[in-house]
């Protein structure tokens, strides 16, 4: 069994402020907790019979995880490859049996996390077929494109609830709850224990096949930017069009074309 893990930080237990997520002087504790949560997920995968686990560090510099803090044998992708797969770099390297997301957070415009956003803060929203997208949904589609079921997610309560709506049989472990500009957090040790147990359940409950995202036959992508100049600039992307001062529209039938558009116009 081969397992792919994508790990973010804003949905890690304890996340409450951008200063902790981005400022090197202040984020070390959160980076350590991110490593502990990923380590729990990896160990659960190995204890469930996984022969190979590839972890994608998917936050900020993509150099947050302490590899020494992960179980021996864990493969880790550090840094940005600058390919179209972004937070899912490596998903195309082999045929994975399941994907796991840790530390994930609510999408833009959501009150479920004080750090809610989708990709970058200069983006107001990304909508596909009329649905406001989170990074979870974008990345679940990427996994689905390669035939990989997304069986587990940990993060804030809101994204876990939305993940259940998107993939009803996914196993979820909420570790924080947003309350305005603050977070209500469970104990960090409890978070790692719940993640370990949740991943073991997700890999043994026989529901993986039901966690494969069904790909739409067509994609209408509308990005709303914070400023009109960025929208005007990115409307020059082949196939894209400016539909208002701050909105750019792009349509495709192949999700890889969507990822290419996002790579150049939202990354």
Tab-separated table of C-alpha atoms in Angstrom:
chain	number	residue	atom	x	y	z
A	1	UNK	CA	0.000	0.000	0.000
A	2	UNK	CA	1.313	3.443	-1.013
A	3	UNK	CA	0.092	6.548	0.807
A	4	UNK	CA	0.353	10.215	-0.188
A	5	UNK	CA	0.120	12.894	2.524
A	6	UNK	CA	-0.325	16.623	1.904
A	7	UNK	CA	0.287	18.755	4.991
A	8	UNK	CA	-0.603	22.383	5.659
A	9	UNK	CA	-0.225	24.439	8.833
A	10	UNK	CA	-3.228	26.752	9.246
A	11	UNK	CA	-5.398	23.822	10.309
A	12	UNK	CA	-2.794	22.453	12.702
A	13	UNK	CA	-3.808	22.312	16.365
A	14	UNK	CA	-3.002	25.685	17.934
A	15	UNK	CA	-3.077	27.804	14.769
A	16	UNK	CA	-4.541	31.228	15.555
A	17	UNK	CA	-2.559	34.019	13.883
A	18	UNK	CA	-0.691	34.683	10.635
A	19	UNK	CA	2.354	35.638	12.673
A	20	UNK	CA	2.595	32.023	13.844
A	21	UNK	CA	2.125	30.630	10.348
A	22	UNK	CA	4.500	32.891	8.416
A	23	UNK	CA	6.937	34.694	10.729
A	24	UNK	CA	10.045	32.522	11.249
A	25	UNK	CA	10.659	34.083	14.655
A	26	UNK	CA	7.266	33.042	15.979
A	27	UNK	CA	6.094	29.932	14.172
A	28	UNK	CA	8.508	27.318	15.540
A	29	UNK	CA	6.038	25.813	18.009
A	30	UNK	CA	3.385	25.485	15.309
A	31	UNK	CA	5.952	23.922	12.966
A	32	UNK	CA	6.783	21.368	15.647
A	33	UNK	CA	3.100	20.552	16.127
A	34	UNK	CA	2.696	20.247	12.356
A	35	UNK	CA	5.533	17.703	12.381
A	36	UNK	CA	3.962	15.769	15.262
A	37	UNK	CA	0.608	15.573	13.492
A	38	UNK	CA	2.183	14.393	10.245
A	39	UNK	CA	4.287	11.881	12.176
A	40	UNK	CA	1.138	10.435	13.742
A	41	UNK	CA	-0.472	10.095	10.315
A	42	UNK	CA	2.623	8.447	8.837
A	43	UNK	CA	2.979	6.013	11.738
A	44	UNK	CA	-0.692	5.079	11.450
A	45	UNK	CA	-0.191	4.416	7.738
A	46	UNK	CA	2.782	2.141	8.418
A	47	UNK	CA	0.911	0.371	11.208
A	48	UNK	CA	-1.934	-0.200	8.741
A	49	UNK	CA	0.373	-1.969	6.304
A	50	UNK	CA	1.697	0.850	4.128
A	51	UNK	CA	4.942	0.028	2.375
A	52	UNK	CA	5.583	3.544	1.116
A	53	UNK	CA	4.579	6.967	2.450
A	54	UNK	CA	5.321	10.191	0.575
A	55	UNK	CA	4.719	13.453	2.457
A	56	UNK	CA	4.292	16.770	0.672
A	57	UNK	CA	5.169	19.760	2.881
A	58	UNK	CA	2.590	22.168	1.462
A	59	UNK	CA	2.781	25.367	3.507
A	60	UNK	CA	4.634	28.626	2.927
A	61	UNK	CA	8.272	27.839	2.175
A	62	UNK	CA	7.383	24.128	2.020
A	63	UNK	CA	10.287	23.642	4.424
A	64	UNK	CA	8.378	23.433	7.702
A	65	UNK	CA	8.511	19.759	8.623
A	66	UNK	CA	11.413	18.309	10.602
A	67	UNK	CA	12.268	15.143	8.686
A	68	UNK	CA	14.017	13.738	11.762
A	69	UNK	CA	10.680	13.958	13.553
A	70	UNK	CA	8.989	11.621	11.063
A	71	UNK	CA	9.163	7.818	11.145
A	72	UNK	CA	12.183	6.263	9.444
A	73	UNK	CA	11.345	5.416	5.849
A	74	UNK	CA	9.158	8.468	5.289
A	75	UNK	CA	9.835	10.258	2.012
A	76	UNK	CA	9.439	14.042	2.218
A	77	UNK	CA	9.084	16.601	-0.569
A	78	UNK	CA	10.538	19.923	0.613
A	79	UNK	CA	10.417	23.203	-1.301
A	80	UNK	CA	8.339	24.165	-4.311
A	81	UNK	CA	8.897	22.282	-7.555
A	82	UNK	CA	6.946	25.015	-9.397
A	83	UNK	CA	4.898	22.397	-11.200
A	84	UNK	CA	1.136	22.608	-11.686
A	85	UNK	CA	0.388	20.260	-8.782
A	86	UNK	CA	1.389	22.767	-6.076
A	87	UNK	CA	0.314	21.300	-2.697
A	88	UNK	CA	0.008	17.897	-4.362
A	89	UNK	CA	3.451	17.678	-5.948
A	90	UNK	CA	4.416	14.012	-6.169
A	91	UNK	CA	0.889	12.650	-6.618
A	92	UNK	CA	1.782	11.739	-10.213
A	93	UNK	CA	4.977	9.824	-9.382
A	94	UNK	CA	3.355	6.447	-8.749
A	95	UNK	CA	-0.080	4.902	-8.213
A	96	UNK	CA	-1.047	5.752	-4.645
A	97	UNK	CA	-3.727	3.789	-2.830
A	98	UNK	CA	-4.938	6.703	-0.716
A	99	UNK	CA	-4.353	10.387	0.015
A	100	UNK	CA	-4.371	11.959	3.473
A	101	UNK	CA	-4.566	15.683	4.282
A	102	UNK	CA	-3.354	17.109	7.613
A	103	UNK	CA	-3.458	20.663	8.937
A	104	UNK	CA	-6.017	21.795	6.368
A	105	UNK	CA	-8.103	24.929	6.836
A	106	UNK	CA	-11.294	26.634	5.729
A	107	UNK	CA	-11.462	28.318	2.356
A	108	UNK	CA	-11.747	32.028	1.683
A	109	UNK	CA	-14.751	33.893	3.077
A	110	UNK	CA	-15.262	31.271	5.801
A	111	UNK	CA	-15.495	32.092	9.499
A	112	UNK	CA	-14.300	28.617	10.399
A	113	UNK	CA	-10.684	29.637	10.910
A	114	UNK	CA	-9.034	33.005	11.664
A	115	UNK	CA	-6.555	32.103	8.905
A	116	UNK	CA	-9.104	31.002	6.306
A	117	UNK	CA	-8.011	31.557	2.699
A	118	UNK	CA	-7.675	29.767	-0.607
A	119	UNK	CA	-4.146	29.691	-2.003
A	120	UNK	CA	-3.178	33.358	-1.594
A	121	UNK	CA	-4.578	36.363	0.207
A	122	UNK	CA	-4.465	38.496	-2.952
A	123	UNK	CA	-7.250	36.224	-4.199
A	124	UNK	CA	-10.748	36.965	-2.980
A	125	UNK	CA	-12.341	33.707	-4.157
A	126	UNK	CA	-11.827	30.834	-6.569
A	127	UNK	CA	-15.049	29.287	-7.810
A	128	UNK	CA	-15.437	26.155	-9.902
A	129	UNK	CA	-18.843	25.524	-11.413
A	130	UNK	CA	-20.262	28.098	-9.026
A	131	UNK	CA	-18.827	26.570	-5.840
A	132	UNK	CA	-16.469	28.571	-3.634
A	133	UNK	CA	-13.359	26.404	-3.517
A	134	UNK	CA	-11.101	25.566	-0.602
A	135	UNK	CA	-7.598	24.187	-0.990
A	136	UNK	CA	-9.035	20.877	0.178
A	137	UNK	CA	-11.475	20.745	-2.734
A	138	UNK	CA	-8.895	21.827	-5.302
A	139	UNK	CA	-6.462	19.183	-4.075
A	140	UNK	CA	-9.135	16.497	-3.777
A	141	UNK	CA	-9.882	17.039	-7.462
A	142	UNK	CA	-6.164	16.626	-8.196
A	143	UNK	CA	-6.142	13.333	-6.310
A	144	UNK	CA	-9.311	12.280	-8.103
A	145	UNK	CA	-7.750	13.036	-11.469
A	146	UNK	CA	-5.075	10.453	-10.707
A	147	UNK	CA	-7.557	7.948	-9.311
A	148	UNK	CA	-6.447	8.394	-5.694
A	149	UNK	CA	-9.172	8.421	-3.002
A	150	UNK	CA	-8.916	11.063	-0.270
A	151	UNK	CA	-9.674	9.040	2.853
A	152	UNK	CA	-8.724	11.388	5.713
A	153	UNK	CA	-8.503	15.048	6.653
A	154	UNK	CA	-7.556	16.838	9.870
A	155	UNK	CA	-7.861	20.568	10.411
A	156	UNK	CA	-10.445	23.060	11.547
A	157	UNK	CA	-13.993	21.952	12.238
A	158	UNK	CA	-15.448	23.894	9.325
A	159	UNK	CA	-13.233	22.313	6.656
A	160	UNK	CA	-13.867	18.880	8.169
A	161	UNK	CA	-17.621	19.450	7.887
A	162	UNK	CA	-17.290	20.664	4.300
A	163	UNK	CA	-15.054	17.697	3.470
A	164	UNK	CA	-17.848	15.401	4.671
A	165	UNK	CA	-20.277	17.162	2.357
A	166	UNK	CA	-17.877	16.744	-0.571
A	167	UNK	CA	-16.752	13.176	0.263
A	168	UNK	CA	-19.351	11.655	2.638
A	169	UNK	CA	-17.216	8.616	3.561
A	170	UNK	CA	-14.032	10.525	4.382
A	171	UNK	CA	-12.696	10.232	7.960
A	172	UNK	CA	-12.308	13.623	9.645
A	173	UNK	CA	-10.488	14.815	12.758
A	174	UNK	CA	-11.193	18.445	13.718
A	175	UNK	CA	-8.510	19.850	16.024
A	176	UNK	CA	-9.462	23.547	16.122
A	177	UNK	CA	-12.607	25.634	15.801
A	178	UNK	CA	-12.573	29.215	14.603
A	179	UNK	CA	-14.302	31.889	16.677
A	180	UNK	CA	-13.868	35.264	15.006
A	181	UNK	CA	-10.166	36.047	15.104
A	182	UNK	CA	-9.411	33.281	17.601
A	183	UNK	CA	-9.217	29.490	17.703
A	184	UNK	CA	-10.592	27.013	20.215
A	185	UNK	CA	-8.034	24.200	20.262
A	186	UNK	CA	-8.012	20.712	21.694
A	187	UNK	CA	-4.853	19.649	23.540
A	188	UNK	CA	-1.953	19.063	21.101
A	189	UNK	CA	-1.294	15.556	22.425
A	190	UNK	CA	-4.963	14.732	22.008
A	191	UNK	CA	-4.780	15.990	18.426
A	192	UNK	CA	-1.916	13.672	17.516
A	193	UNK	CA	-3.663	10.710	19.138
A	194	UNK	CA	-6.911	11.427	17.297
A	195	UNK	CA	-5.057	11.770	13.995
A	196	UNK	CA	-3.295	8.447	14.522
A	197	UNK	CA	-6.569	6.680	15.305
A	198	UNK	CA	-8.394	8.458	12.492
A	199	UNK	CA	-5.859	7.481	9.844
A	200	UNK	CA	-5.887	3.867	11.034
A	201	UNK	CA	-9.669	3.849	10.773
A	202	UNK	CA	-9.607	5.455	7.325
A	203	UNK	CA	-7.184	2.862	5.973
A	204	UNK	CA	-8.978	-0.141	7.444
A	205	UNK	CA	-12.710	0.586	7.162
A	206	UNK	CA	-13.028	-0.561	3.558
A	207	UNK	CA	-14.479	2.764	2.402
A	208	UNK	CA	-11.527	3.980	0.321
A	209	UNK	CA	-13.311	3.273	-2.940
A	210	UNK	CA	-16.155	5.536	-1.855
A	211	UNK	CA	-13.697	8.381	-1.198
A	212	UNK	CA	-12.665	8.788	-4.828
A	213	UNK	CA	-13.839	12.173	-6.076
A	214	UNK	CA	-15.983	12.068	-9.195
A	215	UNK	CA	-14.578	14.502	-11.731
A	216	UNK	CA	-16.988	16.926	-13.433
A	217	UNK	CA	-17.226	16.709	-17.219
A	218	UNK	CA	-16.428	20.418	-17.504
A	219	UNK	CA	-14.965	23.144	-15.331
A	220	UNK	CA	-15.905	26.819	-15.260
A	221	UNK	CA	-13.313	28.608	-13.137
A	222	UNK	CA	-13.915	32.171	-11.948
A	223	UNK	CA	-11.199	33.892	-9.924
A	224	UNK	CA	-12.082	37.094	-8.102
A	225	UNK	CA	-8.990	39.120	-7.275
A	226	UNK	CA	-8.612	41.697	-4.538
A	227	UNK	CA	-7.434	44.306	-7.055
A	228	UNK	CA	-8.440	45.016	-10.649
A	229	UNK	CA	-4.900	45.308	-12.012
A	230	UNK	CA	-4.067	41.675	-11.242
A	231	UNK	CA	-7.330	40.587	-12.845
A	232	UNK	CA	-6.606	42.609	-15.986
A	233	UNK	CA	-3.087	41.171	-16.190
A	234	UNK	CA	-4.177	37.547	-15.766
A	235	UNK	CA	-7.037	37.839	-18.238
A	236	UNK	CA	-4.346	37.578	-20.934
A	237	UNK	CA	-3.879	33.881	-20.104
A	238	UNK	CA	-4.859	31.822	-23.193
A	239	UNK	CA	-8.563	31.005	-23.005
A	240	UNK	CA	-9.231	33.357	-20.084
A	241	UNK	CA	-11.505	36.391	-20.208
A	242	UNK	CA	-12.141	39.411	-18.008
A	243	UNK	CA	-15.808	39.315	-16.956
A	244	UNK	CA	-15.713	42.238	-14.500
A	245	UNK	CA	-13.099	44.597	-13.118
A	246	UNK	CA	-11.839	41.959	-10.682
A	247	UNK	CA	-13.057	38.641	-12.156
A	248	UNK	CA	-11.381	36.336	-14.670
A	249	UNK	CA	-13.158	33.350	-16.218
A	250	UNK	CA	-11.591	30.207	-17.683
A	251	UNK	CA	-13.286	27.034	-18.949
A	252	UNK	CA	-11.864	23.559	-19.537
A	253	UNK	CA	-12.847	19.909	-19.772
A	254	UNK	CA	-9.510	18.569	-18.476
A	255	UNK	CA	-8.630	19.317	-14.845
A	256	UNK	CA	-4.935	19.550	-15.714
A	257	UNK	CA	-5.817	22.601	-17.813
A	258	UNK	CA	-7.490	24.054	-14.712
A	259	UNK	CA	-4.321	23.411	-12.708
A	260	UNK	CA	-2.217	25.112	-15.388
A	261	UNK	CA	-4.505	28.145	-15.285
A	262	UNK	CA	-4.287	28.294	-11.486
A	263	UNK	CA	-0.509	27.806	-11.649
A	264	UNK	CA	-0.055	30.936	-13.740
A	265	UNK	CA	-2.973	33.046	-12.506
A	266	UNK	CA	-3.470	32.123	-8.839
A	267	UNK	CA	-0.111	30.897	-7.545
